[in-house]
PDB file of C-alpha atoms in Angstrom:
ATOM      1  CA  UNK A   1      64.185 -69.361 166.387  1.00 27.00           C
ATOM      2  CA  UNK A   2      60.609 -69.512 168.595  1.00 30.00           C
ATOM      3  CA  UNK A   3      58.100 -71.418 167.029  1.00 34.00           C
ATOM      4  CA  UNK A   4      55.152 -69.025 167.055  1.00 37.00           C
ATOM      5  CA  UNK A   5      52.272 -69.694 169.431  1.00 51.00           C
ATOM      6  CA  UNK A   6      49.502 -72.230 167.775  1.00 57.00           C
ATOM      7  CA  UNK A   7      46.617 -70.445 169.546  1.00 63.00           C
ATOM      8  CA  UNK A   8      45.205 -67.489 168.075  1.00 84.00           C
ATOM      9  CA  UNK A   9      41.840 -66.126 170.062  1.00 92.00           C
ATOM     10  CA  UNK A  10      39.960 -63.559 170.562  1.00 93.00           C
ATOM     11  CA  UNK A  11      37.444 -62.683 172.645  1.00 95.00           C
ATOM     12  CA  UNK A  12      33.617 -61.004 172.425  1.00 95.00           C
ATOM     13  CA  UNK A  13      32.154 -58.686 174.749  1.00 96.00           C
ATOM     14  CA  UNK A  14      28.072 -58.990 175.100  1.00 95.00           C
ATOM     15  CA  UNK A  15      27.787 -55.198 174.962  1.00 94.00           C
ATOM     16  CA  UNK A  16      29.569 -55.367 171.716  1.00 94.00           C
ATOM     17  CA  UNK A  17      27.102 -57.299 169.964  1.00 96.00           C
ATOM     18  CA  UNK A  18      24.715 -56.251 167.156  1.00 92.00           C
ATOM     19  CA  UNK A  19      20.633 -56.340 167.829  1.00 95.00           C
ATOM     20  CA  UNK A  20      18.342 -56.254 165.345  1.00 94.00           C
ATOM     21  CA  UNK A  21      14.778 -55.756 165.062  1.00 93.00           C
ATOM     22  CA  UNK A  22      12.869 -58.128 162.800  1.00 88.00           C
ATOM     23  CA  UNK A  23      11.240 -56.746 159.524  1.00 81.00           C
ATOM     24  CA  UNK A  24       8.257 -58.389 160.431  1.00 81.00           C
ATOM     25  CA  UNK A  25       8.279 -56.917 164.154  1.00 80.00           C
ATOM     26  CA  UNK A  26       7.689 -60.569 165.893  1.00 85.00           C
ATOM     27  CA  UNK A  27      11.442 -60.589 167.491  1.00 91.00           C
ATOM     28  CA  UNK A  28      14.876 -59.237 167.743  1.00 95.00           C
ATOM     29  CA  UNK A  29      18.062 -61.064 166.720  1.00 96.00           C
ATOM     30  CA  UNK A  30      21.540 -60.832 168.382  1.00 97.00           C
ATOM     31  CA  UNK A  31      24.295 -61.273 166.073  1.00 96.00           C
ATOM     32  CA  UNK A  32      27.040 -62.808 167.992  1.00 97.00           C
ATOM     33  CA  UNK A  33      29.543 -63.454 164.932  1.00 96.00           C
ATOM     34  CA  UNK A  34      30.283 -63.877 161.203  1.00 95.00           C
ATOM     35  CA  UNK A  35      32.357 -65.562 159.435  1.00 95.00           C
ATOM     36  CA  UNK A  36      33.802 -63.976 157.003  1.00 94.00           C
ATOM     37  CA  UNK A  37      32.225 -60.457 158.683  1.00 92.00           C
ATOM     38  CA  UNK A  38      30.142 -60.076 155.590  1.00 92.00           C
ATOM     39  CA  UNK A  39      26.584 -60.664 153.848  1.00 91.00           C
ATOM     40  CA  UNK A  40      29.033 -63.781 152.188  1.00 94.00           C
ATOM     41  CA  UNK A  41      28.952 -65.589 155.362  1.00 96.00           C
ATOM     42  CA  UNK A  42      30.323 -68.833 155.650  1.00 97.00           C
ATOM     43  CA  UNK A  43      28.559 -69.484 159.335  1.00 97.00           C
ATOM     44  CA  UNK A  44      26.552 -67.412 161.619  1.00 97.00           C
ATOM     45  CA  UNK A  45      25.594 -67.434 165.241  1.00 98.00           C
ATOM     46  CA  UNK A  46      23.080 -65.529 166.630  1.00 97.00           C
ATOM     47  CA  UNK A  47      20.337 -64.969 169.573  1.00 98.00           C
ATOM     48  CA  UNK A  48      16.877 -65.080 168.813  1.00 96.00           C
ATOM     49  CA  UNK A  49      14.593 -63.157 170.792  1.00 96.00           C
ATOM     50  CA  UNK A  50      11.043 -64.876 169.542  1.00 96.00           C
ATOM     51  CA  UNK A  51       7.615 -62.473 170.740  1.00 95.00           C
ATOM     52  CA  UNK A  52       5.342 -64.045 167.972  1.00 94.00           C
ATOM     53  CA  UNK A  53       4.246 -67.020 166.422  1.00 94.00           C
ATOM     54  CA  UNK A  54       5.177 -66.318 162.761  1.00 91.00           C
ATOM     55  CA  UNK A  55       7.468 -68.338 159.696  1.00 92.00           C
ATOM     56  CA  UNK A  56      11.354 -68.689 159.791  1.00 92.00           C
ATOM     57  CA  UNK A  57      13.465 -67.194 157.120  1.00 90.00           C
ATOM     58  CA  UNK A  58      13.911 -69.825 154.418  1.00 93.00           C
ATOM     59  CA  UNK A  59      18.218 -69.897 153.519  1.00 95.00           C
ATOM     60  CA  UNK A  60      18.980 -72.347 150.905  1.00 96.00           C
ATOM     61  CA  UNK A  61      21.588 -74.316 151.071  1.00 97.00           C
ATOM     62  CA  UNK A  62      22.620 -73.536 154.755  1.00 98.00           C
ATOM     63  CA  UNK A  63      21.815 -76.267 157.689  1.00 98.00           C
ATOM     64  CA  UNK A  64      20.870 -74.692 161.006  1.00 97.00           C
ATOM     65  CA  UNK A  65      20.667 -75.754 164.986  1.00 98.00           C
ATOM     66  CA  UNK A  66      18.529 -73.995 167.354  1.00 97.00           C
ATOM     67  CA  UNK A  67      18.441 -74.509 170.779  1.00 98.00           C
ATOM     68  CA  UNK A  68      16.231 -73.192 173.275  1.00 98.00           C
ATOM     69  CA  UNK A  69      17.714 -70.668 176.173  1.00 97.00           C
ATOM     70  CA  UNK A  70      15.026 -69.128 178.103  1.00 97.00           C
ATOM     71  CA  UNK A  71      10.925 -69.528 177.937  1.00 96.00           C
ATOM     72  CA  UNK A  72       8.626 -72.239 177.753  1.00 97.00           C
ATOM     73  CA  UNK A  73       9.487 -73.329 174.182  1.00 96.00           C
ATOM     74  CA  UNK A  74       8.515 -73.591 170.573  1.00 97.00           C
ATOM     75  CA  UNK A  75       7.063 -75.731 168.154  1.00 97.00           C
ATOM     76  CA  UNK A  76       8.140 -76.057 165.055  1.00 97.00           C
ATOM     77  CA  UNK A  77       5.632 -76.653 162.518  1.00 98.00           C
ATOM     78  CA  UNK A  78       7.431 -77.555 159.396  1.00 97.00           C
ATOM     79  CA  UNK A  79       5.356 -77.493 155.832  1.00 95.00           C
ATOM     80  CA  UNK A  80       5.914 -80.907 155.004  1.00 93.00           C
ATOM     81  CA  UNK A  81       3.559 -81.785 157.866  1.00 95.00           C
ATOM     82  CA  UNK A  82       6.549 -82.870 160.647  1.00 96.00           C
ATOM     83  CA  UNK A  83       6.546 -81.191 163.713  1.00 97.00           C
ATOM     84  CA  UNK A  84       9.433 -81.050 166.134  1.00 97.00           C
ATOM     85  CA  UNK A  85       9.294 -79.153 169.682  1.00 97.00           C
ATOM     86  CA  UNK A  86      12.425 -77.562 171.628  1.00 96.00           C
ATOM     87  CA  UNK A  87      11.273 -78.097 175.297  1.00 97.00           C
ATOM     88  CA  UNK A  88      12.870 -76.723 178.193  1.00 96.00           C
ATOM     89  CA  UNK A  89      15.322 -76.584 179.367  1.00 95.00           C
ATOM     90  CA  UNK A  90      17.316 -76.900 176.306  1.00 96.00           C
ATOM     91  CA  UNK A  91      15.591 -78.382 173.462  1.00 96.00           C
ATOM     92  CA  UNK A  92      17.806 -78.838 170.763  1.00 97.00           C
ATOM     93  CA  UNK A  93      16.829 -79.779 166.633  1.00 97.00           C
ATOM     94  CA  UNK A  94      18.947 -79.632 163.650  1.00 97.00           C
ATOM     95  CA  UNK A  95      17.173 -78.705 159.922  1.00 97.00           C
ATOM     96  CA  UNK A  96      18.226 -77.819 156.870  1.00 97.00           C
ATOM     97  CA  UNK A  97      17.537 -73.788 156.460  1.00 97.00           C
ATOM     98  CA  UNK A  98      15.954 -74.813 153.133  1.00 96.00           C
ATOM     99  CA  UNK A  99      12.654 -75.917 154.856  1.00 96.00           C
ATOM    100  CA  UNK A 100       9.754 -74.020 154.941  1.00 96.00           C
ATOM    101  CA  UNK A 101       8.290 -73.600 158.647  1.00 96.00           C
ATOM    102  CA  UNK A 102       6.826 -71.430 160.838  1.00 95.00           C
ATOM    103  CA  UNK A 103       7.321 -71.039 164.825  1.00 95.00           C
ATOM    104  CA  UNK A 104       4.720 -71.781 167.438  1.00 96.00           C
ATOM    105  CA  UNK A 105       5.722 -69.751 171.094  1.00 97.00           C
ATOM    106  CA  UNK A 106       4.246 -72.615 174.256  1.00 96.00           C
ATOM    107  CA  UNK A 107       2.752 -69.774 176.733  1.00 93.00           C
ATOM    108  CA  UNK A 108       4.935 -66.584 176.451  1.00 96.00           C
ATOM    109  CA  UNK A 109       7.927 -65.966 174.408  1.00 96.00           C
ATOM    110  CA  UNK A 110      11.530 -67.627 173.944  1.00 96.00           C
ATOM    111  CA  UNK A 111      14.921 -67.023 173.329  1.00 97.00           C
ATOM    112  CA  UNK A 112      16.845 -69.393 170.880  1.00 97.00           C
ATOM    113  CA  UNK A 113      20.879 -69.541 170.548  1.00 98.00           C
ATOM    114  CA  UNK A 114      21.127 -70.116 166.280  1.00 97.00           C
ATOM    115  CA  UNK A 115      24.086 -71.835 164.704  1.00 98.00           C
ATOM    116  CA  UNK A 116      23.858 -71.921 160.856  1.00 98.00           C
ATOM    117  CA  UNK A 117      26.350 -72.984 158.375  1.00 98.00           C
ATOM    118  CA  UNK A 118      26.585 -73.074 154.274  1.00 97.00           C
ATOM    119  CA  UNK A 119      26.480 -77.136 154.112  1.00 96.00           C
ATOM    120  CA  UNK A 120      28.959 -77.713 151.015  1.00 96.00           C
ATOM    121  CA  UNK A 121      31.398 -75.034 152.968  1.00 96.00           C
ATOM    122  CA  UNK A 122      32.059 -76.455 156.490  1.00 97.00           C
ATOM    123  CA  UNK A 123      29.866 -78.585 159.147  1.00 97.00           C
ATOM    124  CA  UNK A 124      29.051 -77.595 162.932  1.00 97.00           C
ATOM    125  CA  UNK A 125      28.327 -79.123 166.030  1.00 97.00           C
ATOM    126  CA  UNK A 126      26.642 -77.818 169.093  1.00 97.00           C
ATOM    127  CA  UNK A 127      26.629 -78.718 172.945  1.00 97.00           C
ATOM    128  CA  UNK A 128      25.317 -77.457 176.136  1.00 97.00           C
ATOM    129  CA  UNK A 129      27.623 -77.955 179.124  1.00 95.00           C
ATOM    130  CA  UNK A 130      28.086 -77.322 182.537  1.00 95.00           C
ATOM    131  CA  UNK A 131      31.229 -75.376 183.853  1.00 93.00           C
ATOM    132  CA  UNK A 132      32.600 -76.705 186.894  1.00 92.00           C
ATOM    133  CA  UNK A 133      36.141 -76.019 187.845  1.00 88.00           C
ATOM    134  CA  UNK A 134      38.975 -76.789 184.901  1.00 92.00           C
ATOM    135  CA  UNK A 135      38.470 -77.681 180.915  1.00 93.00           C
ATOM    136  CA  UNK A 136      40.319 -78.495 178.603  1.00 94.00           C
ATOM    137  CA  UNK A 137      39.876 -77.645 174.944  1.00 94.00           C
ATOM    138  CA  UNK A 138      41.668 -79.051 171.885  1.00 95.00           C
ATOM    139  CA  UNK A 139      41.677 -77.209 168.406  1.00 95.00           C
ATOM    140  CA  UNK A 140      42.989 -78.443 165.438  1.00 93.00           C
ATOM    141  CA  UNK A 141      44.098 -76.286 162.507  1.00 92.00           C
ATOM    142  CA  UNK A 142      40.691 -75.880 160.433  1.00 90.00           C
ATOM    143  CA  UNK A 143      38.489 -75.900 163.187  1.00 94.00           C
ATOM    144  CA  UNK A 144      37.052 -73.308 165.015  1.00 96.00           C
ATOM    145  CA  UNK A 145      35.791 -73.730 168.760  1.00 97.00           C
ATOM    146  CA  UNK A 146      33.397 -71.075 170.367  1.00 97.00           C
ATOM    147  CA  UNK A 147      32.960 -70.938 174.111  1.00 97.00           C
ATOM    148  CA  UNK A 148      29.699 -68.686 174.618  1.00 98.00           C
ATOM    149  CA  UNK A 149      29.117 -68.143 178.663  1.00 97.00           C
ATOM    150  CA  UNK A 150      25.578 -68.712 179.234  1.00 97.00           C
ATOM    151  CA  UNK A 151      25.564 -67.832 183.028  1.00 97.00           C
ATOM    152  CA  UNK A 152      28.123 -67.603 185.420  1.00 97.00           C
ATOM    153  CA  UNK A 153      32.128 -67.215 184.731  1.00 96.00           C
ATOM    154  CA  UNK A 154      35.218 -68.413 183.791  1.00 96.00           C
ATOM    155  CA  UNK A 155      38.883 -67.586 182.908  1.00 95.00           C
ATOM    156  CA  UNK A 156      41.186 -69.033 180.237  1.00 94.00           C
ATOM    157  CA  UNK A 157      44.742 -69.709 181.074  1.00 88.00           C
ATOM    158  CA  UNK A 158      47.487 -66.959 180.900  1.00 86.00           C
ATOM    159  CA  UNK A 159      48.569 -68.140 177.429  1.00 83.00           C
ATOM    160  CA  UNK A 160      45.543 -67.352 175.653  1.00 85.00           C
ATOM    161  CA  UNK A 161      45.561 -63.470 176.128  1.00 84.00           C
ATOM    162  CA  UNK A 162      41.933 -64.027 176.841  1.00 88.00           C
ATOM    163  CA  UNK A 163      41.177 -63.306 180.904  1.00 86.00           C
ATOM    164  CA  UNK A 164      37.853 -63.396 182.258  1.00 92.00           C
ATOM    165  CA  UNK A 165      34.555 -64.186 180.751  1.00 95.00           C
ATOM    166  CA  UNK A 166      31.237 -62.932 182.239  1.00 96.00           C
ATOM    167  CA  UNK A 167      27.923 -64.154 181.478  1.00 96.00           C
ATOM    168  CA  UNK A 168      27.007 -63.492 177.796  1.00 97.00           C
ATOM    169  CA  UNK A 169      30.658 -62.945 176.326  1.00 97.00           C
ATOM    170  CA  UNK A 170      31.645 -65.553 173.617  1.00 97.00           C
ATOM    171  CA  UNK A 171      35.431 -66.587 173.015  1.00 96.00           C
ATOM    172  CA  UNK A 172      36.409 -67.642 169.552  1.00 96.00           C
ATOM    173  CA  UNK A 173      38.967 -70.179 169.789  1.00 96.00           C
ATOM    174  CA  UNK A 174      41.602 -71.315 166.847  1.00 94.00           C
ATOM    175  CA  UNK A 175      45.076 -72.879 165.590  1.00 90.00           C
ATOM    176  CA  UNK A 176      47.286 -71.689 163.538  1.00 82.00           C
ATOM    177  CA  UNK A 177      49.796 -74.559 162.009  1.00 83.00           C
ATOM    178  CA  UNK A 178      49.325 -77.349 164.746  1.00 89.00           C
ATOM    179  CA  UNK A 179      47.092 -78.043 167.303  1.00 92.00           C
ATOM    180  CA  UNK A 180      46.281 -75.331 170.301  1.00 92.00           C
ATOM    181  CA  UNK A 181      45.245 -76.295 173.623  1.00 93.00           C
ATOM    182  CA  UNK A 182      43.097 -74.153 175.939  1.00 94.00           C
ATOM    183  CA  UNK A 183      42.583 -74.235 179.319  1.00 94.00           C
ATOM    184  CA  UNK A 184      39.596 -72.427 180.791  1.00 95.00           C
ATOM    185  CA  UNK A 185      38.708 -72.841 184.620  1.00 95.00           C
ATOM    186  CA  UNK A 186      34.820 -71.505 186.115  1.00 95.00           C
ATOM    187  CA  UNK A 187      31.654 -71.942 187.240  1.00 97.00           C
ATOM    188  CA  UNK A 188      28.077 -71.747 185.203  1.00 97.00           C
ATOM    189  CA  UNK A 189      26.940 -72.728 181.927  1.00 97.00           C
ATOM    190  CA  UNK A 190      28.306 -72.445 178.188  1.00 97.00           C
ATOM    191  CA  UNK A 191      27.488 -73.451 174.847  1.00 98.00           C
ATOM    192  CA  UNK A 192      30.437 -74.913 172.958  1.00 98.00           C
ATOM    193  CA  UNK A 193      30.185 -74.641 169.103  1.00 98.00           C
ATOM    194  CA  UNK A 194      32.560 -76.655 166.639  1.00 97.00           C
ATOM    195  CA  UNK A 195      33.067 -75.599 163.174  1.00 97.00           C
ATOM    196  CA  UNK A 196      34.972 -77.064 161.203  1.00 95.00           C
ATOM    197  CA  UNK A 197      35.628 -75.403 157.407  1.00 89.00           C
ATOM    198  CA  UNK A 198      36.176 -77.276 154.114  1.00 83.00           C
ATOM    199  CA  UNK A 199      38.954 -75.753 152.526  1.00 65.00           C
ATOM    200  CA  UNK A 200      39.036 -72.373 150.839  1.00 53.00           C
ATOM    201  CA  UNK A 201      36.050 -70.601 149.835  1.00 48.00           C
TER     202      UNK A 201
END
């Protein structure tokens, strides 16, 4: 008998993404993915298109990690009197979603890439990194690893069922009962995103 395959993946298509004006008409955000795909959601990540200087949603219980994509920047004036700045090119700051702030654009608007996460359900890390020839991924069962293409592009290995990644697409990479490897191979710039869930919900 074969021993299934421990990588199960699937990939994201930027055109396929949902875009959503702001209630309070100061931005737009780009829902990459859910988990679960529901208002339930156990993490999020997302693209923030920021026009206006204006507050953040406040999410209890749920830590967050912005980092800065395109402009000039954004200050981020927090109510208890701290202020923290993402800076070019990208500025990075972990908060808990809890915290009252609001956002202050540096000359001209910005784009943010959003990671948030319900703290007592799973924990996240996030990196910038550049994309030059082969890398190697390892994901253990539990984790999640996402690969979104910032610029450029890159193809996983055959195994993967994945194939080519332009700039924008995100893949989603798992295990199922041992640990998956994944070979992708390129040129440009990705985020890499590491989630890690505690358990069952």
């Amino acid at each position: 008998m074969t021993e299934p395959s421990p990588q199960h993946a699937t990939l994201l298509r930027a055109q396929d993404y949902r875009r959503m004006r702001w209630k309070n008409g100061a931005g737009w955000t780009t829902e990459l993915l859910r988990v679960p795909d529901s208002d339930d959601w156990c993490w999020r990540l997302s693209i923030a298109e920021v026009e206006a200087d204006g507050p953040f949603s406040v999410y209890p219980g749920v830590e967050r990690e912005l980092m800065l994509l395109a402009g000039n920047g954004m200050r981020l004036c927090f109510e208890d009197g701290v202020t923290q700045t993402l800076s070019p090119p990208r500025g990075s700051l972990r908060f808990a979603g809890e915290r009252p702030l609001q956002g202050q654009l540096l000359d001209g608007p910005s784009r943010d890439f959003n990671v948030m996460w319900k703290r007592d359900e799973a924990d996240a890390r996030l990196w910038c990194r550049p994309l030059v020839g082969a890398m190697v991924l390892f994901v253990e069962p539990g984790e999640t690893w996402v690969l979104h293409l910032l610029s450029g592009h890159a193809r996983f290995s055959e195994e993967s069922g994945l194939g080519r990644l332009e700039s924008g697409d995100t893949a989603v990479l798992r295990a199922s009962r041992r640990r998956a490897r994944y070979a992708v191979d390129g040129a440009g710039e990705a985020l890499l995103v590491r989630v890690e869930e505690r358990g069952e919900r």
